[in-house]
Coordinates of C-alpha atoms in Angstrom, one line a residue:
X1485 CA 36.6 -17.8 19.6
X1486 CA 38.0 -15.7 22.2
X1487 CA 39.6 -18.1 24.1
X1488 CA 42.7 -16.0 25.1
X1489 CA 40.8 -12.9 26.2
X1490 CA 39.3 -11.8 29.8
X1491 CA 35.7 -11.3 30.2
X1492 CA 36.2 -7.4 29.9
X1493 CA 37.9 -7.4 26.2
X1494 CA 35.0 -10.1 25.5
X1495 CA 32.6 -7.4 27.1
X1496 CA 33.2 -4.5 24.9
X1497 CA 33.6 -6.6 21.5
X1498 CA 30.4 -7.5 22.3
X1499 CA 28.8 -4.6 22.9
X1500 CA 31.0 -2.7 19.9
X1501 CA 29.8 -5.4 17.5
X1502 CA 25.9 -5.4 18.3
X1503 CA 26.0 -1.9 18.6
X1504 CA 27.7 -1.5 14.6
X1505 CA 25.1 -4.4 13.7
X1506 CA 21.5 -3.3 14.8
X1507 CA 23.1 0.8 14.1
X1508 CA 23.5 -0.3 10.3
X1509 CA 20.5 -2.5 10.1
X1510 CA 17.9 -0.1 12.1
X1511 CA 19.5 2.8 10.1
X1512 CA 18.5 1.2 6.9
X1513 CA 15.2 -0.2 7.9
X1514 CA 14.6 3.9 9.2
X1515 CA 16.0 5.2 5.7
X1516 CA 13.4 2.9 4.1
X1517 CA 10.5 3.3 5.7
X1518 CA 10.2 6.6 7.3
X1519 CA 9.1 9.5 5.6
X1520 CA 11.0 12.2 3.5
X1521 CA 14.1 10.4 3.8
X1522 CA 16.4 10.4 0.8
X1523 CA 16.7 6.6 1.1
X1524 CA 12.5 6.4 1.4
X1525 CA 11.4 3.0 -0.4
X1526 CA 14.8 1.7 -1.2
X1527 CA 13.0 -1.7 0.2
X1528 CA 13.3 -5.1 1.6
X1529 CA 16.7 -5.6 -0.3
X1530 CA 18.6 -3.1 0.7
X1531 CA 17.4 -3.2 4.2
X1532 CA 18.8 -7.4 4.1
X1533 CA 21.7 -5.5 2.9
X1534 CA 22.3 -3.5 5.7
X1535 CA 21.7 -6.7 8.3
X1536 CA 24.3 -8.6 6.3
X1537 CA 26.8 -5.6 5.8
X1538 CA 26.7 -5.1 9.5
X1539 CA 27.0 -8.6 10.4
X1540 CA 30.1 -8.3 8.1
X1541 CA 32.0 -5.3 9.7
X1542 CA 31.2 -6.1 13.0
X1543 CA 33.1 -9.6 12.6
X1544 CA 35.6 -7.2 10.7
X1545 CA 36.1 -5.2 13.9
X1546 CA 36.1 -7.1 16.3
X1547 CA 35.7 -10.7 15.5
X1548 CA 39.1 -11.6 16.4
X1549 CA 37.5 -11.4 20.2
X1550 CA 34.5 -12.1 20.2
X1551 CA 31.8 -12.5 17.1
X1552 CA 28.2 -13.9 18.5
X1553 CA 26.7 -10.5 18.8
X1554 CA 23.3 -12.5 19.6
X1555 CA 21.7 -13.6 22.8
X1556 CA 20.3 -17.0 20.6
X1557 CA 23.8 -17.7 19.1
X1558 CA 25.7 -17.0 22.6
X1559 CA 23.5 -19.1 24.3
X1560 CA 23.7 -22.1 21.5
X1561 CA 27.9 -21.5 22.3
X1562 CA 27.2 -22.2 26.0
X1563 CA 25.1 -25.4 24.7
X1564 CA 27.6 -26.8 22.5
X1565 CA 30.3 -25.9 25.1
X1566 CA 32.6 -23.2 22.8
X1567 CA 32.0 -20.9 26.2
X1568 CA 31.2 -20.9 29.4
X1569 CA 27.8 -20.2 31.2
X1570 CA 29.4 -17.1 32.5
X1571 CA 31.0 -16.4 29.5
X1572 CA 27.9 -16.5 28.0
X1573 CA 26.1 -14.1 30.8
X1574 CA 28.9 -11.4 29.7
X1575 CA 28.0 -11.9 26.0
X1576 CA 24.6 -11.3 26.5
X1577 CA 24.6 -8.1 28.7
X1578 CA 26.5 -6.7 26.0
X1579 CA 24.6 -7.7 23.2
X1580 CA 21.8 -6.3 24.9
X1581 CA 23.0 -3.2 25.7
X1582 CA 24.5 -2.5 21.9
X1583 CA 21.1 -3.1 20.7
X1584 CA 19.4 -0.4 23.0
X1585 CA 22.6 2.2 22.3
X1586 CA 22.0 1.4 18.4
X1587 CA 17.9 1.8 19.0
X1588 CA 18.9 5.4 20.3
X1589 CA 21.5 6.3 17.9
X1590 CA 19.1 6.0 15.4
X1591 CA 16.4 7.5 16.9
X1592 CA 19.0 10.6 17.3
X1593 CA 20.2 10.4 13.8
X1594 CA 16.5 10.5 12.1
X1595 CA 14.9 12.9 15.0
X1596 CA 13.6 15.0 11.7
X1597 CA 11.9 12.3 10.6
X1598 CA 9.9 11.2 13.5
X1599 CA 7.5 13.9 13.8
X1600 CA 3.6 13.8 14.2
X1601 CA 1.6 13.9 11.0
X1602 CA 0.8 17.1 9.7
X1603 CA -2.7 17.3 8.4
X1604 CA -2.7 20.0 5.7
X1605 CA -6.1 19.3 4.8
X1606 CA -9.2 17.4 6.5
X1607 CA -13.2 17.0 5.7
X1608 CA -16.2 15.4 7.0
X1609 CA -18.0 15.0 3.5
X1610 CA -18.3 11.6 2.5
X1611 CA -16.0 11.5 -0.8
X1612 CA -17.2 7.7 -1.5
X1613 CA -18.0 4.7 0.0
X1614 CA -14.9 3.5 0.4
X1615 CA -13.0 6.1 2.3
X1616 CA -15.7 6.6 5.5
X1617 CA -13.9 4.6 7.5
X1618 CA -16.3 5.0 11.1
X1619 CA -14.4 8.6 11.9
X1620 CA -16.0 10.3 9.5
X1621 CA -13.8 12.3 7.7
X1622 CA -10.7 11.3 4.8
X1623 CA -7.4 13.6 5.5
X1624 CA -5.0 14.3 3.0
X1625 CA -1.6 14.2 5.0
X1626 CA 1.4 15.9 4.2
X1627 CA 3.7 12.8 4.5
X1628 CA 3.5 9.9 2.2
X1629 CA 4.9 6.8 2.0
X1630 CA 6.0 4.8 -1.0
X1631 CA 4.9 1.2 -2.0
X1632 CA 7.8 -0.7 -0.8
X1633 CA 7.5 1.3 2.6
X1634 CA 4.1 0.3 2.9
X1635 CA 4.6 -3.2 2.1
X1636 CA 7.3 -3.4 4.8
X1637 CA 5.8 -1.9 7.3
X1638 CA 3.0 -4.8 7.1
X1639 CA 0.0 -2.5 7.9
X1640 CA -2.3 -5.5 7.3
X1641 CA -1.8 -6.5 11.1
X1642 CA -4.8 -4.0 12.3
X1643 CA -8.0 -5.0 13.0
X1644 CA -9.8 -4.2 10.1
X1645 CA -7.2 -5.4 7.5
X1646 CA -6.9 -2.8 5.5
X1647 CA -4.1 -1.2 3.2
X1648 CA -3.5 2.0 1.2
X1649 CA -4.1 0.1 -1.7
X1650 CA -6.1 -0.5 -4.7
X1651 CA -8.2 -3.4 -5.3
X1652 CA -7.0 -6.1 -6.5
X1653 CA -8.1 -8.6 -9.5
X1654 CA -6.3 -11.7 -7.9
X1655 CA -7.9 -10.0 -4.2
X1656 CA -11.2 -9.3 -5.3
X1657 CA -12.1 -12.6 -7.1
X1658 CA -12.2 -13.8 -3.1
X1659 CA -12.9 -10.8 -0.9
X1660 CA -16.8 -9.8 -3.1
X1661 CA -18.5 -12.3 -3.1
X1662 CA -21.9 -11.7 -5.1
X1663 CA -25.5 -12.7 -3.8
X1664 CA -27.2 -10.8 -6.0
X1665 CA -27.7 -9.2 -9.3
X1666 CA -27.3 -6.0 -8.5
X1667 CA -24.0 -6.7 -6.5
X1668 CA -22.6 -9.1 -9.3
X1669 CA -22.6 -6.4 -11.7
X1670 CA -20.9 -4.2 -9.2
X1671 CA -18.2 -6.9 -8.0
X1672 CA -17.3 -7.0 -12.1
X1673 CA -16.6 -3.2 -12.2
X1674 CA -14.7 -3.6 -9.5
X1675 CA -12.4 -6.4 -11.4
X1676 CA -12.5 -4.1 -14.4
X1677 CA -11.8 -0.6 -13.0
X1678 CA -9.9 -1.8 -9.5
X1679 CA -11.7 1.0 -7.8
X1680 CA -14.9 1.3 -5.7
X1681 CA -17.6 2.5 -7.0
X1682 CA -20.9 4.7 -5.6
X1683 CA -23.3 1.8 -4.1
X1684 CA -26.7 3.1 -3.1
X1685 CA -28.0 0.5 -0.8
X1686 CA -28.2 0.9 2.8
X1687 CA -25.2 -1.2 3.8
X1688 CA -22.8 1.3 1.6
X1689 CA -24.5 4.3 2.7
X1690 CA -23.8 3.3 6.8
X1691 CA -20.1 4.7 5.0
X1692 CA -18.0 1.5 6.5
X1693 CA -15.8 -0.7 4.3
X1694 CA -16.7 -3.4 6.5
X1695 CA -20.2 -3.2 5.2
X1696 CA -18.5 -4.0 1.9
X1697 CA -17.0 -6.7 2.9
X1698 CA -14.2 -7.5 5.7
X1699 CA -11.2 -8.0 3.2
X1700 CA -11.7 -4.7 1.0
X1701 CA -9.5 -2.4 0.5
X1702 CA -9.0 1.3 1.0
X1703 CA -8.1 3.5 -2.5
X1704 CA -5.5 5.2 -2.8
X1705 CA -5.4 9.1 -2.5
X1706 CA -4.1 9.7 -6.3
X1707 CA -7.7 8.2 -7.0
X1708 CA -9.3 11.7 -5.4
X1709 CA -10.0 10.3 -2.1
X1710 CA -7.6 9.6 1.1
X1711 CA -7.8 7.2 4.5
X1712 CA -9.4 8.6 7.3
X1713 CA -7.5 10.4 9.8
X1714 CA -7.7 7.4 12.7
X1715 CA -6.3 4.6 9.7
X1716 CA -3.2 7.0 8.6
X1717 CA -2.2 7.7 12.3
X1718 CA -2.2 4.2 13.0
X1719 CA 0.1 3.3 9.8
X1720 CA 2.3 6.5 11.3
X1721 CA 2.7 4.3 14.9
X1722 CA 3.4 1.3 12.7
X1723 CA 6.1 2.6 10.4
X1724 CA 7.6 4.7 13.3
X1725 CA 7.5 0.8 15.9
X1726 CA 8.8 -0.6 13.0
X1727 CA 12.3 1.1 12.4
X1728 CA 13.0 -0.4 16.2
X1729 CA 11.7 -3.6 16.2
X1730 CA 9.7 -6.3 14.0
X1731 CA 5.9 -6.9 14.1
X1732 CA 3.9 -10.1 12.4
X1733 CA 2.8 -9.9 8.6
X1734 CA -0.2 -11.4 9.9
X1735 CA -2.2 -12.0 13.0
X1736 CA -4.4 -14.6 12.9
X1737 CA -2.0 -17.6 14.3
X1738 CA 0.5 -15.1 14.5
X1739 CA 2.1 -17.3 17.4
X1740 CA 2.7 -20.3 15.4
X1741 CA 3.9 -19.2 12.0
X1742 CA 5.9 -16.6 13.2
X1743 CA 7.6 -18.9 16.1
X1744 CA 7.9 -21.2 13.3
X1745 CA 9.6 -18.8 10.9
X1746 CA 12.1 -17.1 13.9
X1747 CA 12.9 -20.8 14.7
X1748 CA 13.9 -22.2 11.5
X1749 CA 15.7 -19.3 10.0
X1750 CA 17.9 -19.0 13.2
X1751 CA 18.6 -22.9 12.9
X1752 CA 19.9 -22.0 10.2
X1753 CA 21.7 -18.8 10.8
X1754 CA 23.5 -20.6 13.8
X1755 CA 23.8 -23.9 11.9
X1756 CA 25.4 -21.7 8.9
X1757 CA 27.4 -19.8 10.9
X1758 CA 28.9 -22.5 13.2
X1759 CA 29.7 -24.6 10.6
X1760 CA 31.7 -21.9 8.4
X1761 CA 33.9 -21.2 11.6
X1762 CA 34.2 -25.6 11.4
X1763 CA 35.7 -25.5 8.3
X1764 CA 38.0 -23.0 8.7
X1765 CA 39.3 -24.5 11.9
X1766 CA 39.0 -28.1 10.6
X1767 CA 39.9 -27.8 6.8
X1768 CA 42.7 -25.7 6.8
X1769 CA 46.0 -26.9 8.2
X1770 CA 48.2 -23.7 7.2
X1771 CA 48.5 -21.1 9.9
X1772 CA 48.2 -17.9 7.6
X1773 CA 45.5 -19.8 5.3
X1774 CA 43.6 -19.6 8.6
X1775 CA 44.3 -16.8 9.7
X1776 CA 43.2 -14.9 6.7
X1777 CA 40.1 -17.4 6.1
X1778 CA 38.9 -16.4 9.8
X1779 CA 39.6 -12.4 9.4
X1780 CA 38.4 -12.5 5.6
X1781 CA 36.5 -15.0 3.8
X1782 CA 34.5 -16.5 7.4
X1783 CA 33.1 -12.5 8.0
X1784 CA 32.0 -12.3 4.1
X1785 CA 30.6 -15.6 4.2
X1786 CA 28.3 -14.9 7.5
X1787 CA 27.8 -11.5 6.5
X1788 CA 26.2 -13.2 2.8
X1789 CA 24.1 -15.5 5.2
X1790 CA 22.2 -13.5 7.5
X1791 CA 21.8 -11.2 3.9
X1792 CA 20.1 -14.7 2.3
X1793 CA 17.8 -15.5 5.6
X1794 CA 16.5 -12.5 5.5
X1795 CA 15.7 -11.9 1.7
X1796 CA 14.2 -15.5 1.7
X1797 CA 12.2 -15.8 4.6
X1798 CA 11.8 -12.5 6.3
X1799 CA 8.3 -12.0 4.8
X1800 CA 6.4 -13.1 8.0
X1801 CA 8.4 -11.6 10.8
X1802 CA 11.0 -8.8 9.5
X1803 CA 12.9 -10.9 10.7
X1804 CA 14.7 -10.5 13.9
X1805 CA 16.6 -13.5 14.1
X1806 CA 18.4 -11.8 17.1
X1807 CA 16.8 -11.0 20.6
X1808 CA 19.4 -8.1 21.1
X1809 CA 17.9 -6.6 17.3
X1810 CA 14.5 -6.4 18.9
X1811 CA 13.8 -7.0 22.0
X1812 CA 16.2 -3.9 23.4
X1813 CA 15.7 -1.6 20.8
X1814 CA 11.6 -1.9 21.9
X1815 CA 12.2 -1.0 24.9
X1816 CA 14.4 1.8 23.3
X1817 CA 11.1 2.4 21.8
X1818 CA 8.8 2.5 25.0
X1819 CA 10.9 4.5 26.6
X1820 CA 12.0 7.3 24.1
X1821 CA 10.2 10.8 23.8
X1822 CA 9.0 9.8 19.9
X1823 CA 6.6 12.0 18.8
X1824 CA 3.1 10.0 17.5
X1825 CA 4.0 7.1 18.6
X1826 CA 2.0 4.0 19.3
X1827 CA 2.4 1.1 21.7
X1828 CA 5.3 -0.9 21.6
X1829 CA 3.5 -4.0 20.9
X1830 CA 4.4 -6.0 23.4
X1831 CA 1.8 -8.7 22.7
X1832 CA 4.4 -10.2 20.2
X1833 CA 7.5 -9.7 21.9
X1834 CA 7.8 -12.8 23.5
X1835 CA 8.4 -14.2 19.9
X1836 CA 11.8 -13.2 18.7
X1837 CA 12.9 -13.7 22.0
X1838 CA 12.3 -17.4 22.5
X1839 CA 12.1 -18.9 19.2
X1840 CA 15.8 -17.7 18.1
X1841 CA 17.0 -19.2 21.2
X1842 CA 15.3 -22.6 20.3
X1843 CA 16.1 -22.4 16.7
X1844 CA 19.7 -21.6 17.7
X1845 CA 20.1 -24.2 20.3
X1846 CA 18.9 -26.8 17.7
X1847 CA 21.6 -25.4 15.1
X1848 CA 24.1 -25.4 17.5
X1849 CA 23.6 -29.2 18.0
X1850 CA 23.2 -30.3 14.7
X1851 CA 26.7 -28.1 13.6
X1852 CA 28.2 -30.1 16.4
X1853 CA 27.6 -33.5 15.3
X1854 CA 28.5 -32.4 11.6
X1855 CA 31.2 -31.7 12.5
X1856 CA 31.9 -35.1 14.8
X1857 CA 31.2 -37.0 11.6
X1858 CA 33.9 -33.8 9.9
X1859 CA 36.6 -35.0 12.1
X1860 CA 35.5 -38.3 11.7
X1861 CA 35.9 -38.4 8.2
X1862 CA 39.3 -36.6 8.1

């Protein structure tokens, strides 16, 4: 791939690459998720969009030097043997690098858009049930985010696993159950209407939503009421760590479903990838057919790929599929004077490190012997 280039010009493809990458993916996850922006809600489409569009031009660029932009894929080149160990060591510090350069371009490009909430109106009277959330008091914020924001963002991961969101039939036929009368009528209202309703016994009036039941969910504020003040600054953190870096759907067994889904999907990212580069050297004896297959068609083709992944199985994770597309830009994010924001969440950070490398170690060796049995058969 960039055989007939020092480890300098490999050096700064690299880093140009990632950097144009994680720039146009974290600038589309931040024009969907953060608030006020005129791109707010656009969703988990166009954000795969963005991955796979940047994936696209930055083989465009620079892809006649270098194209792993990705500490997994570099190292499953080193594995395979397409470069060397120090080879790979440049690739990396690049990669690296561009993804904390990209983190910070961002940042600098929506500064408007990370500020603190602004509370326009607070109270400590007790609305309904629903919204006294242990704090005391419901705010009404002056920044609000749409549905596909909030579904993104994956706010389910605090401890009390709550949303901004109504209740739902589908949700509520598990999350009430009834034990008596009383509470059987109530959990039908609750199917019929989707709203809470006023409960005068002495678990609803403590004003939790855990005396409810763990599972329910917060209403939303166009039904007159609004989360309490400590819930919608932790959504703020969450939308504001997201834009930089991913975070688990869920967190119960978060280490082995989200290993699970980083893994597979960068088998086959590096699988995909490695095998469309195969076939262009392998199947395609003409010189210019090559040349324009490796400059045209191989990007697009790539670029469509990481798109797919993502749609299909970014649900748990984001996904990150890249330690250079998370990893740096978090530290971007711990280190970076953002206003409001939470901690970096560095629990989970060991995950899209490691199981990209091992899911693109594995697709590395399986693309190799497919394409043994390639050559084989031609």
């Amino acid at each position: 791939m960039a055989g007939s280039y020092n480890d300098g010009q490999v050096w700064v493809a690299e880093l140009v690459g990632t950097t144009v990458l994680c720039v146009l993916g974290l600038g589309g996850i931040a024009n969907a998720v953060l608030p006020g922006t005129k791109g707010h809600g656009i969703g988990f489409l166009g954000i795969a969009f963005c991955f796979g569009w940047g994936v696209f031009l930055s083989l465009q660029f620079v892809g006649h030097i270098s194209g792993f932009y990705n500490p997994a894929v570099a190292l499953a080149g080193a594995v395979v043997g397409d470069i060397g160990w120090k080879r790979m060591l440049v690739c990396i510090s690049a990669e690296m690098l561009g993804g904390f350069l990209a983190a910070i371009l961002v940042w600098f490009t929506y500064i408007p858009h990370f500020q603190p909430l602004e509370v326009v109106q607070q109270t400590d009277d007790n609305l309904c049930n629903c919204c006294d959330l242990e704090t005391g008091g419901v705010a009404i914020i002056k920044q609000e985010l749409s549905a596909p924001a909030h579904r993104y963002v994956s706010a389910g991961t605090r401890g009390e696993q709550m949303t901004m969101n109504k209740v739902q039939p589908r949700d509520a036929e598990h999350q009430l159950p009834a034990h008596t009368f009383g509470q059987t009528l109530r959990n039908k209202l609750i199917l019929m209407t989707g709203v809470c309703t006023q409960n005068s016994n002495d678990d609803a009036n403590e004003g939790s939503v855990n005396k409810l039941h763990p599972g329910a969910r917060v209403k939303a504020k166009s039904q007159a009421c609004g989360p309490s003040v400590r819930q919608r600054i932790e959504e703020d953190q969450e939308v504001k760590l997201t834009v930089f870096c991913t975070r688990p759907s869920v967190r119960k067994h978060y280490w082995l479903y989200c290993f699970w889904a980083e893994c597979f999907l960068t088998f086959l990212l590096t699988y995909g990838a490695f095998s469309i580069s195969n076939q262009g050297s392998l199947a395609i004896s003409d010189a210019a057919d090559t040349s324009l297959y490796k400059t045209g068609l191989q990007p697009l083709l790539i670029g469509f790929l990481v798109f797919g992944l993502i749609l299909c199985g970014g649900g748990t994770t984001g996904p990150a599929l890249n330690p250079a597309r998370d990893l740096a830009p978090r530290i971007a994010h711990w280190i970076l004077p953002i206003p409001g924001k939470g901690p970096s969440e560095w629990w989970y950070s060991w995950v899209p490190v490691f199981a990209p490398c091992v899911g693109a170690v594995l697709g590395g060796l399986f693309a190799k012997s497919m394409k043994h049995m390639l050559v084989a058969g031609l």
